[in-house]
PDB file of C-alpha atoms in Angstrom:
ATOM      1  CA  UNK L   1      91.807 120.729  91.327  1.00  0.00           C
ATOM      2  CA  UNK L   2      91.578 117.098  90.174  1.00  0.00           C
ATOM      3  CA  UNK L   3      94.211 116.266  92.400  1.00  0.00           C
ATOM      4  CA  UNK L   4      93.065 118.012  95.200  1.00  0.00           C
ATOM      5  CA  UNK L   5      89.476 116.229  94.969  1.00  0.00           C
ATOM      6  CA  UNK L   6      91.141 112.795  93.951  1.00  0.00           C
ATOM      7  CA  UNK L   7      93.711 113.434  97.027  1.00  0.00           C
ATOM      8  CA  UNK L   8      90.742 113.885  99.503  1.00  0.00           C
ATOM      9  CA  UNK L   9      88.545 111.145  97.985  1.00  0.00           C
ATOM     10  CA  UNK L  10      91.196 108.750  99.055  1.00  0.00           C
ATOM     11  CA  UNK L  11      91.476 110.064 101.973  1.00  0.00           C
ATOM     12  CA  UNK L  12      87.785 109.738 103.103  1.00  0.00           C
ATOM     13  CA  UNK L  13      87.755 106.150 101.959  1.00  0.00           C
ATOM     14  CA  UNK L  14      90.608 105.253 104.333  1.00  0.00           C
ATOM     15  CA  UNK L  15      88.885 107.315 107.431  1.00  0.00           C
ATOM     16  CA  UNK L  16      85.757 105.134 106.427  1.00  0.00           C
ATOM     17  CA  UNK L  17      87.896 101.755 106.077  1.00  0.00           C
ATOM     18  CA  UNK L  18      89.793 102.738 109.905  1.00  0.00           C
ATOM     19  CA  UNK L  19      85.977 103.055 110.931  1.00  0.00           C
ATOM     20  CA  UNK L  20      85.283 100.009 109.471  1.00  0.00           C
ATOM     21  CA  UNK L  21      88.003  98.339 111.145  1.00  0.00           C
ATOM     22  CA  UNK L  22      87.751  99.382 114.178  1.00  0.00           C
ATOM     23  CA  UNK L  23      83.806  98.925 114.182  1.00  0.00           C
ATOM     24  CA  UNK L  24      85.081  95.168 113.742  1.00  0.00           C
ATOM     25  CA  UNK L  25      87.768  95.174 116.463  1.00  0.00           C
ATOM     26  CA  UNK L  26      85.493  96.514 118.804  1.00  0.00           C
ATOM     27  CA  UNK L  27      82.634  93.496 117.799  1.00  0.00           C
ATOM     28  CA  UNK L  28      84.995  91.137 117.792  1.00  0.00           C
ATOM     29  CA  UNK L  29      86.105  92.065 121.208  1.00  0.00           C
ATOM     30  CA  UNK L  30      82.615  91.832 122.935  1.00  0.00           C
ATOM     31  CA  UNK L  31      82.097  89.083 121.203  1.00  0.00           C
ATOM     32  CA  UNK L  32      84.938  87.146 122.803  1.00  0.00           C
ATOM     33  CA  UNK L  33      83.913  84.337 125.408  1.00  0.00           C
ATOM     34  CA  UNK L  34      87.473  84.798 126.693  1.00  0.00           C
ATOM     35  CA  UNK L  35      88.241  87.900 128.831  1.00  0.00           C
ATOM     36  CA  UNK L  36      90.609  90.304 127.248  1.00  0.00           C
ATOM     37  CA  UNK L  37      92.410  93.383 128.662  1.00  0.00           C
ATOM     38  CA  UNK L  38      94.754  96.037 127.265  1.00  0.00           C
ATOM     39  CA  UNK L  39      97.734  97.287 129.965  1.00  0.00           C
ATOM     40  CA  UNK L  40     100.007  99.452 129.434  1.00  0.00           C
ATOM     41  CA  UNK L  41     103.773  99.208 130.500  1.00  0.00           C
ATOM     42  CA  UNK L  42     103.053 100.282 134.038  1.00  0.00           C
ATOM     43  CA  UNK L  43      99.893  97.562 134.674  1.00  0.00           C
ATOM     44  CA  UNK L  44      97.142 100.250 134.378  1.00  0.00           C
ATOM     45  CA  UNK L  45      93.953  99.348 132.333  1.00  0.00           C
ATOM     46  CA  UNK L  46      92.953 100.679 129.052  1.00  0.00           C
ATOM     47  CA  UNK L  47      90.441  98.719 127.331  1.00  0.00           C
ATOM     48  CA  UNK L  48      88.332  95.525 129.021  1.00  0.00           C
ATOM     49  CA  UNK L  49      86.561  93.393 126.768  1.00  0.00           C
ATOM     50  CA  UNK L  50      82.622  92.203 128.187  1.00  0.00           C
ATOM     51  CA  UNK L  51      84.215  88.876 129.588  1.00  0.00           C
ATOM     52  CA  UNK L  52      86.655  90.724 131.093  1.00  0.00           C
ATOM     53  CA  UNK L  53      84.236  92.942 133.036  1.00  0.00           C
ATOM     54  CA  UNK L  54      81.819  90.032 133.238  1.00  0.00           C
ATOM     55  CA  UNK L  55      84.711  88.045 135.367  1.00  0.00           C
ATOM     56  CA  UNK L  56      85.435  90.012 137.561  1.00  0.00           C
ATOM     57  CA  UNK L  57      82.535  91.868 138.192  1.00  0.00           C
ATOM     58  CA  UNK L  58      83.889  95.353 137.600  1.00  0.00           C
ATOM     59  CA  UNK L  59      82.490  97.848 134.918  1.00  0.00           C
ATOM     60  CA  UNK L  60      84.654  99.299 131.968  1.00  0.00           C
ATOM     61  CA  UNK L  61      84.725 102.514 134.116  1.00  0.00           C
ATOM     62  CA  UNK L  62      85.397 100.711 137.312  1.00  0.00           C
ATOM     63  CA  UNK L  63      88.782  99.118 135.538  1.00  0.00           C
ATOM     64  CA  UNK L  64      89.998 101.529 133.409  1.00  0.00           C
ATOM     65  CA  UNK L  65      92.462 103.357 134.870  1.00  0.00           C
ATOM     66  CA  UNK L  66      93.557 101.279 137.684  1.00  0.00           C
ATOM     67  CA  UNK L  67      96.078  99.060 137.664  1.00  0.00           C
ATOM     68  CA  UNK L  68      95.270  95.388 137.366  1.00  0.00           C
ATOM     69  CA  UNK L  69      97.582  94.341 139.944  1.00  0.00           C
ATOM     70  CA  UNK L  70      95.094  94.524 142.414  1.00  0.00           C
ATOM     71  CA  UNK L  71      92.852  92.069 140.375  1.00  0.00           C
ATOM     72  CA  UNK L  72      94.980  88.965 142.003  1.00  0.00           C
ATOM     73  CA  UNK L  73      95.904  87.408 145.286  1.00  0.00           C
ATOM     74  CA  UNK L  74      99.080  87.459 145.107  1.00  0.00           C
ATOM     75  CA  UNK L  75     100.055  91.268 143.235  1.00  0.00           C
ATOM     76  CA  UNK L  76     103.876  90.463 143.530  1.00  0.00           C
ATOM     77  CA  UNK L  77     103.342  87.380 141.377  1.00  0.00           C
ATOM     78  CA  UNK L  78     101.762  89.296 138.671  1.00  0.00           C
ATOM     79  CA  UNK L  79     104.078  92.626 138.943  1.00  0.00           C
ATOM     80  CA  UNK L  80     107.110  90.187 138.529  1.00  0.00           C
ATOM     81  CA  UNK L  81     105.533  88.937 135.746  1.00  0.00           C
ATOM     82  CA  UNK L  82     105.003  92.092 133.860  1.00  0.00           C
ATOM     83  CA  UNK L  83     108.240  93.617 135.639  1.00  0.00           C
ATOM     84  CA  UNK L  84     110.468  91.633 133.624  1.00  0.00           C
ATOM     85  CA  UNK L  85     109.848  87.550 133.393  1.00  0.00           C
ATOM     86  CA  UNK L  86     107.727  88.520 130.080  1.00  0.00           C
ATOM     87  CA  UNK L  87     110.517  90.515 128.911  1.00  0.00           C
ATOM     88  CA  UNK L  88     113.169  88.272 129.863  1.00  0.00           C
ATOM     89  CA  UNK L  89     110.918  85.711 128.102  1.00  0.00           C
ATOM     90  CA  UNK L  90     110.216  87.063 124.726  1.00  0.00           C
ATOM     91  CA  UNK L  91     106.445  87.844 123.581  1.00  0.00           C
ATOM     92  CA  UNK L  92     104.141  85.905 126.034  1.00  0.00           C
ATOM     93  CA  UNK L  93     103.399  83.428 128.517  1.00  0.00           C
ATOM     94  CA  UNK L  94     100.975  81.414 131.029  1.00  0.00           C
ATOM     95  CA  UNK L  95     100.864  81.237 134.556  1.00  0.00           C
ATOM     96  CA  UNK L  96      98.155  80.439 136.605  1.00  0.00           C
ATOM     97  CA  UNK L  97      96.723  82.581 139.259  1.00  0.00           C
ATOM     98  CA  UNK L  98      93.859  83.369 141.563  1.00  0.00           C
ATOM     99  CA  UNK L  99      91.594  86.318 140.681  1.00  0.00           C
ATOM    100  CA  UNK L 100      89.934  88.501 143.280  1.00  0.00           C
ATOM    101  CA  UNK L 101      86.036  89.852 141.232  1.00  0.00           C
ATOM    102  CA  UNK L 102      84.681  92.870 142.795  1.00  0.00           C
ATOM    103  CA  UNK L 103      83.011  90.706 145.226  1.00  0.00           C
ATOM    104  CA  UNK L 104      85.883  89.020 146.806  1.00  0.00           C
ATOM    105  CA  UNK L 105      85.694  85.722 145.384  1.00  0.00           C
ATOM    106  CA  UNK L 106      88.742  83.821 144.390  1.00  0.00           C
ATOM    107  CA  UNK L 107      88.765  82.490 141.220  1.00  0.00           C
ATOM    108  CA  UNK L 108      91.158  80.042 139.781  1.00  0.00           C
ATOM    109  CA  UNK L 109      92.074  81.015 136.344  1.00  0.00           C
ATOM    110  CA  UNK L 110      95.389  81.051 133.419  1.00  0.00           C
ATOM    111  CA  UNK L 111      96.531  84.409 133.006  1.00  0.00           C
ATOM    112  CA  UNK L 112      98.149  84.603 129.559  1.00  0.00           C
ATOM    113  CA  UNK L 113     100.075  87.950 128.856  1.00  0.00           C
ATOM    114  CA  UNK L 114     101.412  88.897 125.336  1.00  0.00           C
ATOM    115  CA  UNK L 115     103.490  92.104 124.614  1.00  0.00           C
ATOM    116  CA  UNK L 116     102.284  95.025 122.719  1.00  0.00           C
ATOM    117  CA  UNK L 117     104.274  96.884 120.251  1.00  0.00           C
ATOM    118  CA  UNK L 118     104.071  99.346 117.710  1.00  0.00           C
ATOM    119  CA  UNK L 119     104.888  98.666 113.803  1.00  0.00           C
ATOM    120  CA  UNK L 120     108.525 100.059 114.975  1.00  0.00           C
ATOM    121  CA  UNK L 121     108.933  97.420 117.731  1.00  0.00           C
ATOM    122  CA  UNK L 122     108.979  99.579 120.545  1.00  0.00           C
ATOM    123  CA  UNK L 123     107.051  98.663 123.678  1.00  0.00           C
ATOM    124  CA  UNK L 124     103.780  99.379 124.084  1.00  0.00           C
ATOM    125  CA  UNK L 125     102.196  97.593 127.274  1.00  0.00           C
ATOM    126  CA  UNK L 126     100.062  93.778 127.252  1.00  0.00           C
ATOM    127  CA  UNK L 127      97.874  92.054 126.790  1.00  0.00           C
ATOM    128  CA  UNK L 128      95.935  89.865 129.546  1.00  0.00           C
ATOM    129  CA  UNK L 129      93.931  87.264 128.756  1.00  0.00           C
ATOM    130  CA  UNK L 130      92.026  85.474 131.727  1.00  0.00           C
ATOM    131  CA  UNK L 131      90.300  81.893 131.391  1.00  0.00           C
ATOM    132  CA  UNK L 132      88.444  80.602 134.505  1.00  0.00           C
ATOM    133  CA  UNK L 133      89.626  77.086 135.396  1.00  0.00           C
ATOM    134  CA  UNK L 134      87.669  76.613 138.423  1.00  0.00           C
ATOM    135  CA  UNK L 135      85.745  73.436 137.077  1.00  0.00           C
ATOM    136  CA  UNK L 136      88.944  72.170 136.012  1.00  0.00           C
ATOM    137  CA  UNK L 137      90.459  72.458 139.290  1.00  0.00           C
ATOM    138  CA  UNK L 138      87.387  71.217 141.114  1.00  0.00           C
ATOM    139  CA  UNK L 139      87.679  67.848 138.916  1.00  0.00           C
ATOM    140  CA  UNK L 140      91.130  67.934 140.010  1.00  0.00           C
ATOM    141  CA  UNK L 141      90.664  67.748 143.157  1.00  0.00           C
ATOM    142  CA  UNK L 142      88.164  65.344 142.869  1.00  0.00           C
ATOM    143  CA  UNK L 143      90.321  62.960 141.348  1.00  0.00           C
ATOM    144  CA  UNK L 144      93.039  63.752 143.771  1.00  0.00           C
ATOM    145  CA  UNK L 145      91.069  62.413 146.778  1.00  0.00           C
ATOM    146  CA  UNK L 146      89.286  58.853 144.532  1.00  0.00           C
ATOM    147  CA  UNK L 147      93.377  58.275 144.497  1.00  0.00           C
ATOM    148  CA  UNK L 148      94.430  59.194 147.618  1.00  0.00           C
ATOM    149  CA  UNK L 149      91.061  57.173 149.274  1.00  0.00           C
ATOM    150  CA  UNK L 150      91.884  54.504 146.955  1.00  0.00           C
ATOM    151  CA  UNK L 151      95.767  54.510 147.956  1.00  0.00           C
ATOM    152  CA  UNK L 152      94.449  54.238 151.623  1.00  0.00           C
ATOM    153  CA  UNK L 153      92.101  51.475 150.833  1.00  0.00           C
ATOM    154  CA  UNK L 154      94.757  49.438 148.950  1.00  0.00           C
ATOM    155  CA  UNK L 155      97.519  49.776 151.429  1.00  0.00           C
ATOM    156  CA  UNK L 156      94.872  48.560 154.223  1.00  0.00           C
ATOM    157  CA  UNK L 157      94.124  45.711 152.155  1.00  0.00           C
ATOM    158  CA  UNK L 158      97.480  44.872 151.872  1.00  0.00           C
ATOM    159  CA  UNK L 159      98.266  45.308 155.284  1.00  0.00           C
ATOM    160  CA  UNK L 160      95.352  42.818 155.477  1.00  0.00           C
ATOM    161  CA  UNK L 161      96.659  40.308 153.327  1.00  0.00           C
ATOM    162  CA  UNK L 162      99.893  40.744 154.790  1.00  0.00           C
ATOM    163  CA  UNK L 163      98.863  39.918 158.350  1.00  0.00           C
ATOM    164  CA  UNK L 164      96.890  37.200 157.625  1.00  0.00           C
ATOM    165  CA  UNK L 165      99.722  35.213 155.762  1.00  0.00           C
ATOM    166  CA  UNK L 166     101.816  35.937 158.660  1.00  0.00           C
ATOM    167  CA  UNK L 167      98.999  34.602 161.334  1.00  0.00           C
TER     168      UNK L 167
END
């Protein structure tokens, strides 16, 4: 009997440390500015963090489910990506991309994508992780025309200069 009682002790304190744990994950997920979601291998949602719903303005409920394809502008971009550039690639990459929210608005963000596997290496899905860049790009831009106004400015200055030596 002493093993019996010693063999389910243990085995209550590792259902309460798994709790534990994935009380944490679960924290630690909502807690994350950055928007986080779990695919599997054929692009459908399982889990979407609070930024991730936040983002793009759909619910947990609303996204899992579905595939995520339909979350960007350009879906043969992002099924390529998943289809077999990651795989070709290794574990992960970056690309940037244009998110549709619920609403219709286009956002600019990085998509980063990681592979998911189990302890024995076989393949389990992605994850997605989505950073808005649109301030970044909007500063871009803004810089891009100063230098573009300021290439036009210079070269009619020069042109300027140049016609008046000429004269």
């Amino acid at each position: 009997m002493d093993d019996k009682k010693r063999t389910e002790d243990l085995l209550a304190m590792a259902i309460e440390d798994l709790e534990g744990v994935e009380r944490y994950i679960k924290e630690l997920s909502s807690f994350l500015p950055l928007a986080v979601c779990t695919v599997n291998p054929l692009g459908v949602a399982l889990i979407a963090n609070s930024a991730f719903q936040n983002l793009t303005g759909y619910k947990e409920v609303e996204i899992i489910g579905e595939k995520v394809d339909g979350l960007f502008l350009n879906k043969r971009d992002f099924n390529n990506l998943i289809g077999s550039k990651i795989l070709e690639k290794g574990t992960s990459l970056t690309r940037k991309m244009i998110l549709l929210t619920k609403e219709g608005k286009r956002i600019p963000v990085n998509m980063s994508i990681s592979i998911r596997r189990d302890e024995k290496g076989n393949f389990l899905g992605y994850f997605i992780a989505l950073s808005d860049i649109s301030e970044s790009e909007s500063f871009k831009q803004g810089l891009e025309k100063k230098v573009r106004e300021r290439t036009k400015d210079l070269e009619r200055r020069t042109e300027e200069i140049t016609k008046s030596r000429l004269a």
